[in-house]
DNA sequence: AATTGTCGTTTCAATAATTGAAACACTGTT
DNA sequence: AACAGTGTTTCAATTATTGAAACGACAATT
């Protein structure tokens, strides 16, 4: 049973984090009036909340422009989140090894609210970079990471998830039929890896494998992604092997951790 | 009788972040009653705030233990803090190079509220690790990073800072006389590097250099730290050269950025 | 020089949310 | 069966939040 019966949540705290959500890479700086306009909140309220958050170091205010941006307190708290110490700090060296061996960008992600949450990334040593950002969400049905994670959900949750998501076509290659997706997820579970051939972005190919813990639960997924031009079909088998080696190293390091 | 000088700050938001501050590496998990007891707040209030923060993903609640810990929302927001994209993402590869060359643990820090704030760290490939944690504060007067940063403050701010801090002896080598510290800071500014010989922790030695931006302002400091046993006196000159090379690489990458 | 348009900030009475002691429900222990 | 420890909910008293409007400060325009 979900909390359909709304508990008595603190409105100020909810509003404050709603404000913080608007500070992103697209618009990292906000003034009082523009943020109030964007959120639909009253400008007095917005002003006082921003002032409060600034006094806590959660926001910082530029001296000259008088605009706010996210502050060091959030960096501090973000680094204290257990997943950082318990997981990412251990997996990052593995990602580096895999990235060095495949010479493509490597990602580590988990499934969260029916989307892929990007936990870590090591960029390709080569020129072409991807615009993925750690700590962001992306759709699950059209990425290698997402399809691997969906494929290894237990049947009930997978059914729920597939029912809940909408398959929007990002490119001409995106899977938009649920029957087709479900069939492919079965195949992915059997072959133990997923391929995304330009389903999310044209020209972007990605291979992903599941990451198991020592209780044999899939707790994350590991992928290598690169431009279609140099991501040759005949190399995929080799990439999968390297990724699986990496996933095994992670498994050894993390024990029976769950996320 | 509140702070008559202070602006009217939102109490709920302030309380919420005060709660979050108690989730640290020493005690990452809290139940309702114990946290209420620790903070002195009412347990009903604490319960409702924790429930609110959980609903936002700021906290997560363990299913079995019913205890709260910091959640993915903070990881997400922490990764959006501008210093991450504008600075750390560029400096991290440099830290890796320096760490590989010196084969000791490398730190990047800034001065914040008269303390050193740890922005990034790359661990030594060797066995002995340090217990420093990214996103935490440490005293400035007894570390290499701190002394370099203090040394390059403009005279007025340096005077203010020296006046404000208390020189507590962490070891027998800690500088506890302000006159002596001030004299050493002058020397550090002249020689362009600082050495911490077991001033913060017995057996720990560290060398630090300033990081300039292209406007020739010191915006951070870079250090290498390791156990006294292998941190030979005759190698320090070599370490300083490697660190300065790293600092210069950072300077080239970041332009006229200020923090 | 006056005007208009921004911006952040403050005021103050009306309103709505927070508060906390006590009671409740639940679990495991004595 | 009684106890001690959780988390959770209740409800009237209290307090903080709210937002339209006014304010002051600055910049560009008339």
Coordinates of C-alpha atoms (C1' of nucleotides) in Angstrom, one line a residue:
Chain A
X1 CA 0.0 0.0 0.0
X2 CA 1.4 3.3 -1.0
X3 CA 1.0 6.4 1.1
X4 CA -2.0 7.6 -0.8
X5 CA -3.3 8.9 2.5
X6 CA -1.1 11.9 2.7
X7 CA 0.7 12.1 6.0
X8 CA 1.1 15.5 7.5
X9 CA 4.3 16.6 5.8
X10 CA 6.2 19.8 6.7
X11 CA 5.3 22.3 4.0
X12 CA 8.3 24.5 4.5
X13 CA 10.8 21.7 4.1
X14 CA 8.9 20.3 1.0
X15 CA 8.9 23.8 -0.5
X16 CA 12.6 24.3 0.2
X17 CA 13.6 21.2 -1.6
X18 CA 11.3 22.0 -4.4
X19 CA 13.2 25.2 -4.8
X20 CA 16.5 23.4 -4.7
X21 CA 15.4 21.1 -7.5
X22 CA 15.3 24.1 -9.8
X23 CA 19.0 24.6 -9.5
X24 CA 20.4 22.4 -12.3
X25 CA 23.0 22.4 -15.0
X26 CA 20.6 24.1 -17.4
X27 CA 20.0 27.0 -15.0
X28 CA 22.4 26.9 -12.0
X29 CA 21.7 30.4 -10.9
X30 CA 18.5 32.0 -9.8
X31 CA 17.3 35.4 -8.6
X32 CA 14.4 35.8 -6.1
X33 CA 11.8 37.0 -8.5
X34 CA 12.6 34.7 -11.4
X35 CA 12.6 31.6 -9.2
X36 CA 9.3 32.7 -7.6
X37 CA 7.8 33.1 -11.1
X38 CA 9.1 29.7 -12.2
X39 CA 7.8 27.8 -9.2
X40 CA 4.6 29.8 -8.9
X41 CA 5.4 30.6 -5.3
X42 CA 5.0 34.0 -3.7
X43 CA 8.1 36.2 -4.0
X44 CA 8.2 37.1 -0.3
X45 CA 8.2 33.4 0.6
X46 CA 10.8 32.6 -2.0
X47 CA 13.0 35.4 -0.8
X48 CA 12.8 34.2 2.8
X49 CA 13.4 30.6 2.0
X50 CA 16.4 31.5 -0.2
X51 CA 17.8 33.7 2.6
X52 CA 17.4 30.8 5.1
X53 CA 19.1 28.3 2.8
X54 CA 21.9 30.7 2.3
X55 CA 22.4 31.2 6.0
X56 CA 22.8 27.4 6.2
X57 CA 25.4 27.2 3.4
X58 CA 22.9 25.2 1.3
X59 CA 22.8 28.0 -1.2
X60 CA 25.4 30.6 -1.9
X61 CA 24.7 34.1 -3.1
X62 CA 27.0 35.8 -5.7
X63 CA 28.2 39.1 -4.3
X64 CA 27.8 41.0 -7.5
X65 CA 24.9 39.4 -9.4
X66 CA 22.9 38.7 -6.2
X67 CA 21.9 35.4 -7.7
X68 CA 21.8 32.2 -5.7
X69 CA 23.5 28.8 -6.6
X70 CA 23.9 25.5 -4.8
X71 CA 26.3 25.8 -1.9
X72 CA 29.0 23.7 -0.2
X73 CA 26.7 22.3 2.5
X74 CA 25.0 20.2 -0.2
X75 CA 28.4 19.1 -1.5
X76 CA 29.2 18.1 2.1
X77 CA 26.0 16.2 2.7
X78 CA 26.2 14.6 -0.8
X79 CA 29.5 13.1 0.1
X80 CA 28.1 11.7 3.3
X81 CA 25.4 9.7 1.6
X82 CA 26.1 6.1 2.5
X83 CA 26.0 4.9 -1.1
X84 CA 29.2 7.0 -1.6
X85 CA 31.3 5.3 1.0
X86 CA 29.7 1.9 0.9
X87 CA 29.6 1.5 -2.9
X88 CA 31.0 4.2 -5.2
X89 CA 34.3 4.6 -3.4
X90 CA 34.9 0.9 -4.0
X91 CA 33.5 0.7 -7.5
X92 CA 35.2 3.8 -8.9
X93 CA 38.7 2.1 -9.3
X94 CA 37.0 -0.7 -11.2
X95 CA 35.3 1.7 -13.5
X96 CA 38.7 3.3 -14.2
X97 CA 40.2 -0.1 -15.1
X98 CA 37.3 -1.0 -17.4
X99 CA 37.4 2.4 -19.1
X100 CA 41.1 2.1 -19.7
X101 CA 40.7 -1.4 -21.2
X102 CA 37.7 -0.6 -23.4
X103 CA 38.8 3.0 -24.0
X104 CA 35.2 4.2 -24.0
X105 CA 33.1 6.0 -21.4
X106 CA 32.0 3.7 -18.5
X107 CA 28.8 4.2 -16.4
X108 CA 27.5 2.7 -13.2
X109 CA 23.8 3.0 -12.6
X110 CA 20.9 1.7 -10.5
X111 CA 17.1 1.6 -11.0
X112 CA 15.2 4.2 -9.0
X113 CA 11.6 5.2 -9.4
X114 CA 11.4 3.4 -12.8
X115 CA 14.4 5.4 -14.1
X116 CA 18.1 4.9 -14.3
X117 CA 20.0 6.8 -11.7
X118 CA 23.6 7.5 -12.7
X119 CA 25.9 6.7 -9.8
X120 CA 29.3 7.1 -11.3
X121 CA 31.1 7.7 -14.6
X122 CA 34.6 7.5 -16.0
X123 CA 35.1 9.2 -19.3
X124 CA 36.7 7.8 -22.3
X125 CA 40.3 8.8 -22.8
X126 CA 39.4 9.5 -26.4
X127 CA 38.1 12.8 -27.7
X128 CA 34.4 12.3 -28.1
X129 CA 32.7 12.8 -24.7
X130 CA 29.1 12.0 -23.7
X131 CA 26.9 14.5 -22.0
X132 CA 25.8 12.1 -19.2
X133 CA 25.9 13.6 -15.7
X134 CA 26.4 11.8 -12.4
X135 CA 23.4 12.1 -10.0
X136 CA 20.8 12.4 -12.8
X137 CA 18.0 10.3 -14.0
X138 CA 17.4 8.9 -17.5
X139 CA 14.7 6.7 -19.0
X140 CA 15.3 2.9 -18.4
X141 CA 13.7 1.4 -21.5
X142 CA 16.1 2.9 -24.0
X143 CA 19.5 2.5 -22.5
X144 CA 21.8 -0.4 -22.0
X145 CA 22.0 0.2 -18.2
X146 CA 18.2 0.5 -18.0
X147 CA 17.4 -2.6 -20.0
X148 CA 19.8 -4.7 -18.0
X149 CA 18.3 -3.5 -14.8
X150 CA 14.7 -4.0 -16.0
X151 CA 15.5 -7.4 -17.3
X152 CA 16.7 -8.6 -13.8
X153 CA 13.8 -7.3 -11.8
X154 CA 11.6 -10.0 -10.3
X155 CA 8.7 -10.7 -12.6
X156 CA 6.1 -8.9 -10.5
X157 CA 8.0 -5.7 -10.2
X158 CA 9.0 -5.8 -13.9
X159 CA 5.4 -6.2 -14.8
X160 CA 4.4 -3.2 -12.6
X161 CA 7.2 -1.1 -14.0
X162 CA 6.5 -1.9 -17.7
X163 CA 2.9 -1.0 -17.0
X164 CA 3.8 2.3 -15.5
X165 CA 6.3 3.6 -18.1
X166 CA 5.5 5.2 -21.4
X167 CA 7.7 4.2 -24.4
X168 CA 8.5 7.5 -26.1
X169 CA 10.5 7.4 -29.3
X170 CA 13.8 9.2 -28.8
X171 CA 15.2 8.1 -32.1
X172 CA 14.0 5.9 -35.0
X173 CA 15.5 2.9 -33.2
X174 CA 13.8 3.3 -29.8
X175 CA 11.6 0.4 -28.8
X176 CA 8.1 1.7 -28.5
X177 CA 6.1 -1.5 -28.3
X178 CA 5.8 -3.1 -24.8
X179 CA 5.6 -6.6 -26.2
X180 CA 8.8 -6.1 -28.1
X181 CA 10.5 -4.7 -25.1
X182 CA 9.4 -7.5 -22.8
X183 CA 10.6 -10.0 -25.3
X184 CA 14.0 -8.3 -25.5
X185 CA 14.3 -8.1 -21.7
X186 CA 13.9 -11.9 -21.6
X187 CA 16.7 -12.3 -24.1
X188 CA 18.9 -9.9 -22.1
X189 CA 18.4 -11.8 -19.0
X190 CA 19.4 -15.0 -20.8
X191 CA 22.5 -13.6 -22.5
X192 CA 23.5 -11.6 -19.4
X193 CA 24.1 -8.3 -21.3
X194 CA 22.1 -5.6 -23.1
X195 CA 22.9 -3.5 -26.1
X196 CA 21.5 -0.1 -26.8
X197 CA 21.9 0.7 -30.5
X198 CA 21.1 4.3 -30.8
X199 CA 17.8 4.0 -28.9
X200 CA 18.3 6.9 -26.7
X201 CA 20.4 9.2 -28.9
X202 CA 21.4 8.9 -32.6
X203 CA 25.0 7.8 -33.0
X204 CA 25.3 6.4 -29.5
X205 CA 25.8 2.7 -28.8
X206 CA 26.2 1.2 -25.4
X207 CA 26.7 -2.3 -23.9
X208 CA 25.7 -3.1 -20.3
X209 CA 26.0 -6.0 -17.9
X210 CA 24.4 -6.6 -14.5
X211 CA 26.4 -6.2 -11.3
X212 CA 25.6 -8.9 -8.7
X213 CA 26.3 -8.8 -5.0
X214 CA 27.5 -11.9 -3.1
X215 CA 23.8 -12.8 -2.4
X216 CA 23.4 -13.0 -6.2
X217 CA 21.1 -10.0 -6.4
X218 CA 21.5 -7.6 -9.2
X219 CA 22.1 -4.3 -7.4
X220 CA 23.5 -2.1 -10.3
X221 CA 24.5 -2.2 -13.9
X222 CA 27.8 -1.4 -15.6
X223 CA 28.1 -0.1 -19.1
X224 CA 30.5 1.1 -21.8
X225 CA 29.2 3.7 -24.3
X226 CA 30.6 5.3 -27.3
X227 CA 29.9 6.7 -30.8
X228 CA 28.5 4.3 -33.3
X229 CA 31.4 5.1 -35.7
X230 CA 34.0 3.4 -33.5
X231 CA 31.7 1.0 -31.6
X232 CA 32.2 -1.9 -34.0
X233 CA 29.8 -4.9 -33.9
X234 CA 32.6 -7.4 -33.7
X235 CA 34.1 -5.8 -30.6
X236 CA 31.0 -6.1 -28.5
X237 CA 31.8 -9.6 -27.4
X238 CA 35.1 -8.4 -26.1
X239 CA 33.5 -5.4 -24.4
X240 CA 31.0 -7.7 -22.7
X241 CA 33.8 -9.9 -21.3
X242 CA 35.7 -6.9 -19.9
X243 CA 32.5 -5.5 -18.4
X244 CA 31.7 -8.8 -16.8
X245 CA 35.2 -9.0 -15.4
X246 CA 34.6 -5.6 -13.9
X247 CA 31.2 -6.6 -12.5
X248 CA 32.9 -9.6 -10.8
X249 CA 35.5 -7.4 -9.3
X250 CA 32.8 -5.2 -7.8
X251 CA 31.0 -8.3 -6.5
X252 CA 34.1 -9.3 -4.7
X253 CA 34.6 -5.9 -3.1
X254 CA 31.1 -5.2 -1.9
X255 CA 30.0 -8.4 -0.2
X256 CA 26.2 -8.7 0.3
X257 CA 25.5 -4.9 0.1
X258 CA 22.1 -3.9 -1.1
X259 CA 21.1 -0.4 -2.3
Chain B
X1 CA 14.8 36.8 22.7
X2 CA 16.0 35.7 19.3
X3 CA 18.9 37.0 17.3
X4 CA 17.5 40.5 16.9
X5 CA 20.2 41.1 14.3
X6 CA 19.3 38.1 12.2
X7 CA 16.8 38.1 9.4
X8 CA 13.5 36.2 9.8
X9 CA 14.7 32.7 8.9
X10 CA 12.4 29.8 8.3
X11 CA 12.6 27.7 11.4
X12 CA 11.5 24.4 9.8
X13 CA 14.1 24.6 7.1
X14 CA 16.8 25.5 9.7
X15 CA 15.7 22.6 11.9
X16 CA 15.6 20.2 9.0
X17 CA 19.2 20.9 8.0
X18 CA 20.2 20.8 11.7
X19 CA 18.9 17.2 11.7
X20 CA 20.7 16.3 8.6
X21 CA 24.0 17.5 10.1
X22 CA 23.8 14.7 12.6
X23 CA 24.0 12.0 9.9
X24 CA 27.8 11.6 9.6
X25 CA 30.3 8.8 9.2
X26 CA 30.4 8.3 13.0
X27 CA 26.7 7.8 13.2
X28 CA 25.1 7.4 9.7
X29 CA 21.8 5.9 10.9
X30 CA 19.3 7.4 13.4
X31 CA 16.0 6.4 14.8
X32 CA 13.3 9.0 15.7
X33 CA 13.7 9.0 19.4
X34 CA 17.4 8.9 19.6
X35 CA 17.8 11.7 17.2
X36 CA 15.2 13.8 19.1
X37 CA 17.1 13.1 22.3
X38 CA 20.4 14.1 20.6
X39 CA 19.2 17.3 19.1
X40 CA 17.0 18.2 22.1
X41 CA 14.0 18.5 19.8
X42 CA 10.5 17.1 20.5
X43 CA 10.1 13.6 19.2
X44 CA 6.8 14.3 17.4
X45 CA 8.5 17.2 15.5
X46 CA 11.5 15.1 14.8
X47 CA 9.3 12.2 13.5
X48 CA 7.4 14.5 11.2
X49 CA 10.5 16.1 9.8
X50 CA 12.2 12.8 9.2
X51 CA 9.0 11.6 7.5
X52 CA 8.9 14.7 5.3
X53 CA 12.6 14.4 4.4
X54 CA 12.1 10.7 3.5
X55 CA 9.1 11.5 1.3
X56 CA 11.5 13.8 -0.6
X57 CA 14.3 11.2 -1.0
X58 CA 16.5 13.3 1.2
X59 CA 16.5 10.6 3.8
X60 CA 15.9 6.9 3.3
X61 CA 14.4 4.6 5.8
X62 CA 15.7 1.1 6.2
X63 CA 12.8 -1.4 5.9
X64 CA 13.8 -3.6 8.7
X65 CA 15.6 -1.5 11.2
X66 CA 13.3 1.5 10.6
X67 CA 16.3 3.8 10.9
X68 CA 17.0 6.7 8.7
X69 CA 20.1 7.5 6.7
X70 CA 21.0 10.1 4.0
X71 CA 19.2 9.5 0.7
X72 CA 19.9 9.8 -3.0
X73 CA 18.4 13.3 -3.3
X74 CA 21.4 14.6 -1.4
X75 CA 23.7 12.7 -3.7
X76 CA 21.9 14.2 -6.6
X77 CA 22.0 17.8 -5.3
X78 CA 25.6 17.4 -4.1
X79 CA 26.7 16.5 -7.7
X80 CA 24.9 19.6 -9.0
X81 CA 26.9 22.0 -6.8
X82 CA 28.8 24.3 -9.3
X83 CA 32.2 23.6 -7.7
X84 CA 31.8 20.1 -8.9
X85 CA 31.4 20.8 -12.6
X86 CA 33.4 24.0 -12.7
X87 CA 36.3 22.8 -10.6
X88 CA 36.6 19.3 -9.3
X89 CA 35.7 17.6 -12.6
X90 CA 38.7 19.4 -14.1
X91 CA 41.1 19.0 -11.2
X92 CA 40.5 15.3 -10.5
X93 CA 42.6 14.0 -13.4
X94 CA 45.4 16.2 -12.3
X95 CA 45.2 14.8 -8.8
X96 CA 45.4 11.3 -10.2
X97 CA 48.5 12.2 -12.2
X98 CA 50.2 13.7 -9.1
X99 CA 49.2 10.8 -6.9
X100 CA 50.6 8.3 -9.4
X101 CA 53.9 10.2 -9.7
X102 CA 54.4 10.8 -6.0
X103 CA 52.8 7.5 -5.0
X104 CA 51.2 9.2 -1.9
X105 CA 47.7 10.4 -1.1
X106 CA 46.9 13.7 -2.8
X107 CA 44.4 16.3 -1.5
X108 CA 42.7 19.4 -2.8
X109 CA 41.3 21.9 -0.4
X110 CA 40.0 25.4 0.1
X111 CA 39.6 27.8 3.0
X112 CA 36.1 28.1 4.3
X113 CA 35.0 29.6 7.6
X114 CA 38.6 29.6 8.8
X115 CA 38.9 25.9 8.2
X116 CA 40.1 23.7 5.4
X117 CA 37.3 22.2 3.4
X118 CA 38.4 19.0 1.6
X119 CA 37.3 19.2 -2.0
X120 CA 38.9 16.1 -3.5
X121 CA 41.3 13.2 -2.7
X122 CA 43.1 10.6 -4.6
X123 CA 44.5 7.8 -2.5
X124 CA 48.0 6.5 -2.5
X125 CA 48.5 3.3 -4.5
X126 CA 50.4 2.1 -1.5
X127 CA 49.0 0.2 1.5
X128 CA 48.8 2.8 4.2
X129 CA 45.7 4.9 3.8
X130 CA 44.7 8.2 5.5
X131 CA 41.3 8.7 7.1
X132 CA 40.6 12.0 5.4
X133 CA 37.1 12.4 4.0
X134 CA 36.0 14.5 1.0
X135 CA 33.5 17.2 2.1
X136 CA 34.7 17.6 5.6
X137 CA 36.4 20.4 7.5
X138 CA 39.7 20.3 9.3
X139 CA 41.7 22.9 11.2
X140 CA 43.8 25.2 9.0
X141 CA 46.8 26.0 11.3
X142 CA 48.1 22.5 11.6
X143 CA 48.0 21.1 8.0
X144 CA 50.0 21.7 4.9
X145 CA 46.9 22.7 2.9
X146 CA 45.7 25.0 5.7
X147 CA 49.0 26.7 6.2
X148 CA 49.5 27.4 2.5
X149 CA 46.0 28.8 2.2
X150 CA 46.5 31.0 5.3
X151 CA 49.8 32.2 4.0
X152 CA 48.3 33.5 0.8
X153 CA 45.3 35.3 2.4
X154 CA 45.5 39.1 2.0
X155 CA 47.1 40.6 5.1
X156 CA 43.8 41.9 6.6
X157 CA 41.9 38.7 6.3
X158 CA 44.9 36.8 7.5
X159 CA 45.1 38.9 10.6
X160 CA 41.4 38.5 11.2
X161 CA 41.6 34.8 10.8
X162 CA 44.7 34.4 13.0
X163 CA 42.9 36.4 15.7
X164 CA 39.8 34.2 15.5
X165 CA 41.3 30.7 15.7
X166 CA 42.6 28.9 18.7
X167 CA 45.8 27.0 18.3
X168 CA 45.1 23.7 20.0
X169 CA 48.0 21.2 20.3
X170 CA 47.1 18.0 18.4
X171 CA 50.6 16.6 18.8
X172 CA 53.8 17.7 20.4
X173 CA 54.7 19.3 17.0
X174 CA 51.7 21.5 16.6
X175 CA 52.4 25.2 16.5
X176 CA 50.6 26.8 19.4
X177 CA 52.1 30.2 19.4
X178 CA 50.5 32.7 17.1
X179 CA 53.8 34.7 16.6
X180 CA 55.5 31.5 15.5
X181 CA 52.7 30.6 13.2
X182 CA 52.7 34.1 11.6
X183 CA 56.4 33.9 11.0
X184 CA 56.1 30.5 9.4
X185 CA 53.2 31.7 7.2
X186 CA 55.5 34.5 5.9
X187 CA 58.2 31.9 5.1
X188 CA 55.6 29.7 3.4
X189 CA 54.5 32.5 1.2
X190 CA 58.1 33.2 0.2
X191 CA 59.1 29.6 -0.5
X192 CA 55.7 28.9 -2.2
X193 CA 55.1 25.6 -0.3
X194 CA 54.2 24.4 3.2
X195 CA 55.3 21.4 5.2
X196 CA 53.3 19.8 8.0
X197 CA 55.6 17.6 10.0
X198 CA 53.2 15.6 12.3
X199 CA 51.4 18.8 13.5
X200 CA 47.9 17.3 13.0
X201 CA 48.6 13.7 13.6
X202 CA 51.6 11.8 14.8
X203 CA 53.4 10.0 12.0
X204 CA 51.7 12.0 9.3
X205 CA 53.8 14.4 7.1
X206 CA 52.4 16.5 4.3
X207 CA 53.6 18.9 1.7
X208 CA 51.3 21.5 0.1
X209 CA 51.5 24.1 -2.7
X210 CA 49.0 26.9 -3.6
X211 CA 46.8 26.6 -6.7
X212 CA 46.6 29.9 -8.6
X213 CA 43.9 30.8 -11.2
X214 CA 44.8 32.8 -14.3
X215 CA 44.1 36.0 -12.4
X216 CA 46.9 35.0 -10.1
X217 CA 44.7 34.5 -7.1
X218 CA 45.2 31.5 -4.8
X219 CA 41.9 29.7 -5.0
X220 CA 42.9 26.3 -3.5
X221 CA 45.8 24.2 -2.3
X222 CA 47.2 20.9 -3.4
X223 CA 49.0 18.5 -1.1
X224 CA 50.7 15.1 -0.9
X225 CA 50.5 13.3 2.5
X226 CA 52.0 10.1 3.8
X227 CA 53.4 8.3 6.8
X228 CA 56.6 9.8 8.2
X229 CA 58.5 6.5 7.7
X230 CA 58.5 6.7 4.0
X231 CA 58.2 10.5 3.6
X232 CA 61.9 11.1 3.4
X233 CA 63.2 14.7 4.0
X234 CA 65.4 14.5 0.8
X235 CA 62.3 13.8 -1.4
X236 CA 60.4 16.8 -0.4
X237 CA 62.0 19.0 -3.0
X238 CA 61.0 16.6 -5.7
X239 CA 57.4 16.3 -4.3
X240 CA 57.1 20.1 -4.3
X241 CA 58.1 20.2 -8.0
X242 CA 55.5 17.6 -8.9
X243 CA 52.8 19.4 -6.9
X244 CA 53.7 22.7 -8.5
X245 CA 53.5 21.1 -11.9
X246 CA 50.0 19.8 -11.0
X247 CA 49.0 23.2 -9.7
X248 CA 50.0 24.7 -13.0
X249 CA 48.0 22.2 -14.9
X250 CA 45.0 23.1 -12.9
X251 CA 45.7 26.8 -13.5
X252 CA 45.7 26.2 -17.2
X253 CA 42.4 24.3 -17.1
X254 CA 40.3 26.6 -15.0
X255 CA 40.9 30.0 -16.3
X256 CA 39.9 32.8 -14.0
X257 CA 37.5 30.8 -11.9
X258 CA 37.0 31.9 -8.3
X259 CA 35.5 29.8 -5.6
Chain C
dA1 C1' 15.9 65.4 -14.6
dA2 C1' 12.1 62.8 -14.4
dT3 C1' 10.2 58.4 -15.5
dT4 C1' 9.7 53.7 -16.0
dG5 C1' 11.1 49.1 -15.0
dT6 C1' 13.7 46.2 -12.7
dC7 C1' 15.6 44.1 -8.6
dG8 C1' 15.8 42.6 -3.5
dT9 C1' 13.8 43.5 0.8
dT10 C1' 10.5 44.6 4.7
dT11 C1' 6.0 45.4 6.8
dC12 C1' 1.9 43.7 9.2
dA13 C1' -2.6 41.7 9.9
dA14 C1' -4.9 37.3 8.4
dT15 C1' -4.2 32.8 8.0
dA16 C1' -2.5 28.3 8.2
dA17 C1' 0.9 25.3 9.9
dT18 C1' 3.7 23.8 13.7
dT19 C1' 3.9 22.2 18.2
dG20 C1' 4.2 18.7 22.1
dA21 C1' 2.1 16.0 25.9
dA22 C1' -0.3 12.2 26.0
dA23 C1' -2.2 8.2 24.2
dC24 C1' -1.8 4.5 20.9
dA25 C1' 0.0 0.4 18.4
dC26 C1' 3.4 -2.7 17.8
dT27 C1' 7.5 -5.7 18.9
dG28 C1' 10.5 -8.2 21.6
dT29 C1' 12.1 -9.1 26.4
dT30 C1' 11.7 -10.2 31.2
Chain D
dA1 C1' 1.5 -10.9 31.8
dA2 C1' 3.9 -7.0 32.6
dC3 C1' 7.5 -4.3 30.9
dA4 C1' 10.5 -1.4 28.0
dG5 C1' 11.6 -0.1 23.8
dT6 C1' 10.2 1.4 19.3
dG7 C1' 7.4 4.4 15.7
dT8 C1' 3.0 6.9 15.1
dT9 C1' -1.2 9.7 15.7
dT10 C1' -4.3 12.9 18.1
dC11 C1' -5.9 17.7 19.2
dA12 C1' -6.2 22.2 21.2
dA13 C1' -2.8 26.0 22.1
dT14 C1' 0.6 28.4 20.1
dT15 C1' 3.5 30.2 16.8
dA16 C1' 5.3 30.7 12.4
dT17 C1' 4.2 31.4 7.7
dT18 C1' 1.9 34.0 4.3
dG19 C1' 1.4 37.5 0.6
dA20 C1' -0.3 42.1 -1.1
dA21 C1' 1.6 46.2 -0.8
dA22 C1' 5.1 49.5 0.1
dC23 C1' 10.0 50.5 0.2
dG24 C1' 14.6 51.7 -1.3
dA25 C1' 18.1 51.2 -4.6
dC26 C1' 19.8 50.8 -8.9
dA27 C1' 19.8 51.0 -14.3
dA28 C1' 18.0 52.2 -18.4
dT29 C1' 14.9 55.0 -20.9
dT30 C1' 12.2 59.1 -22.0

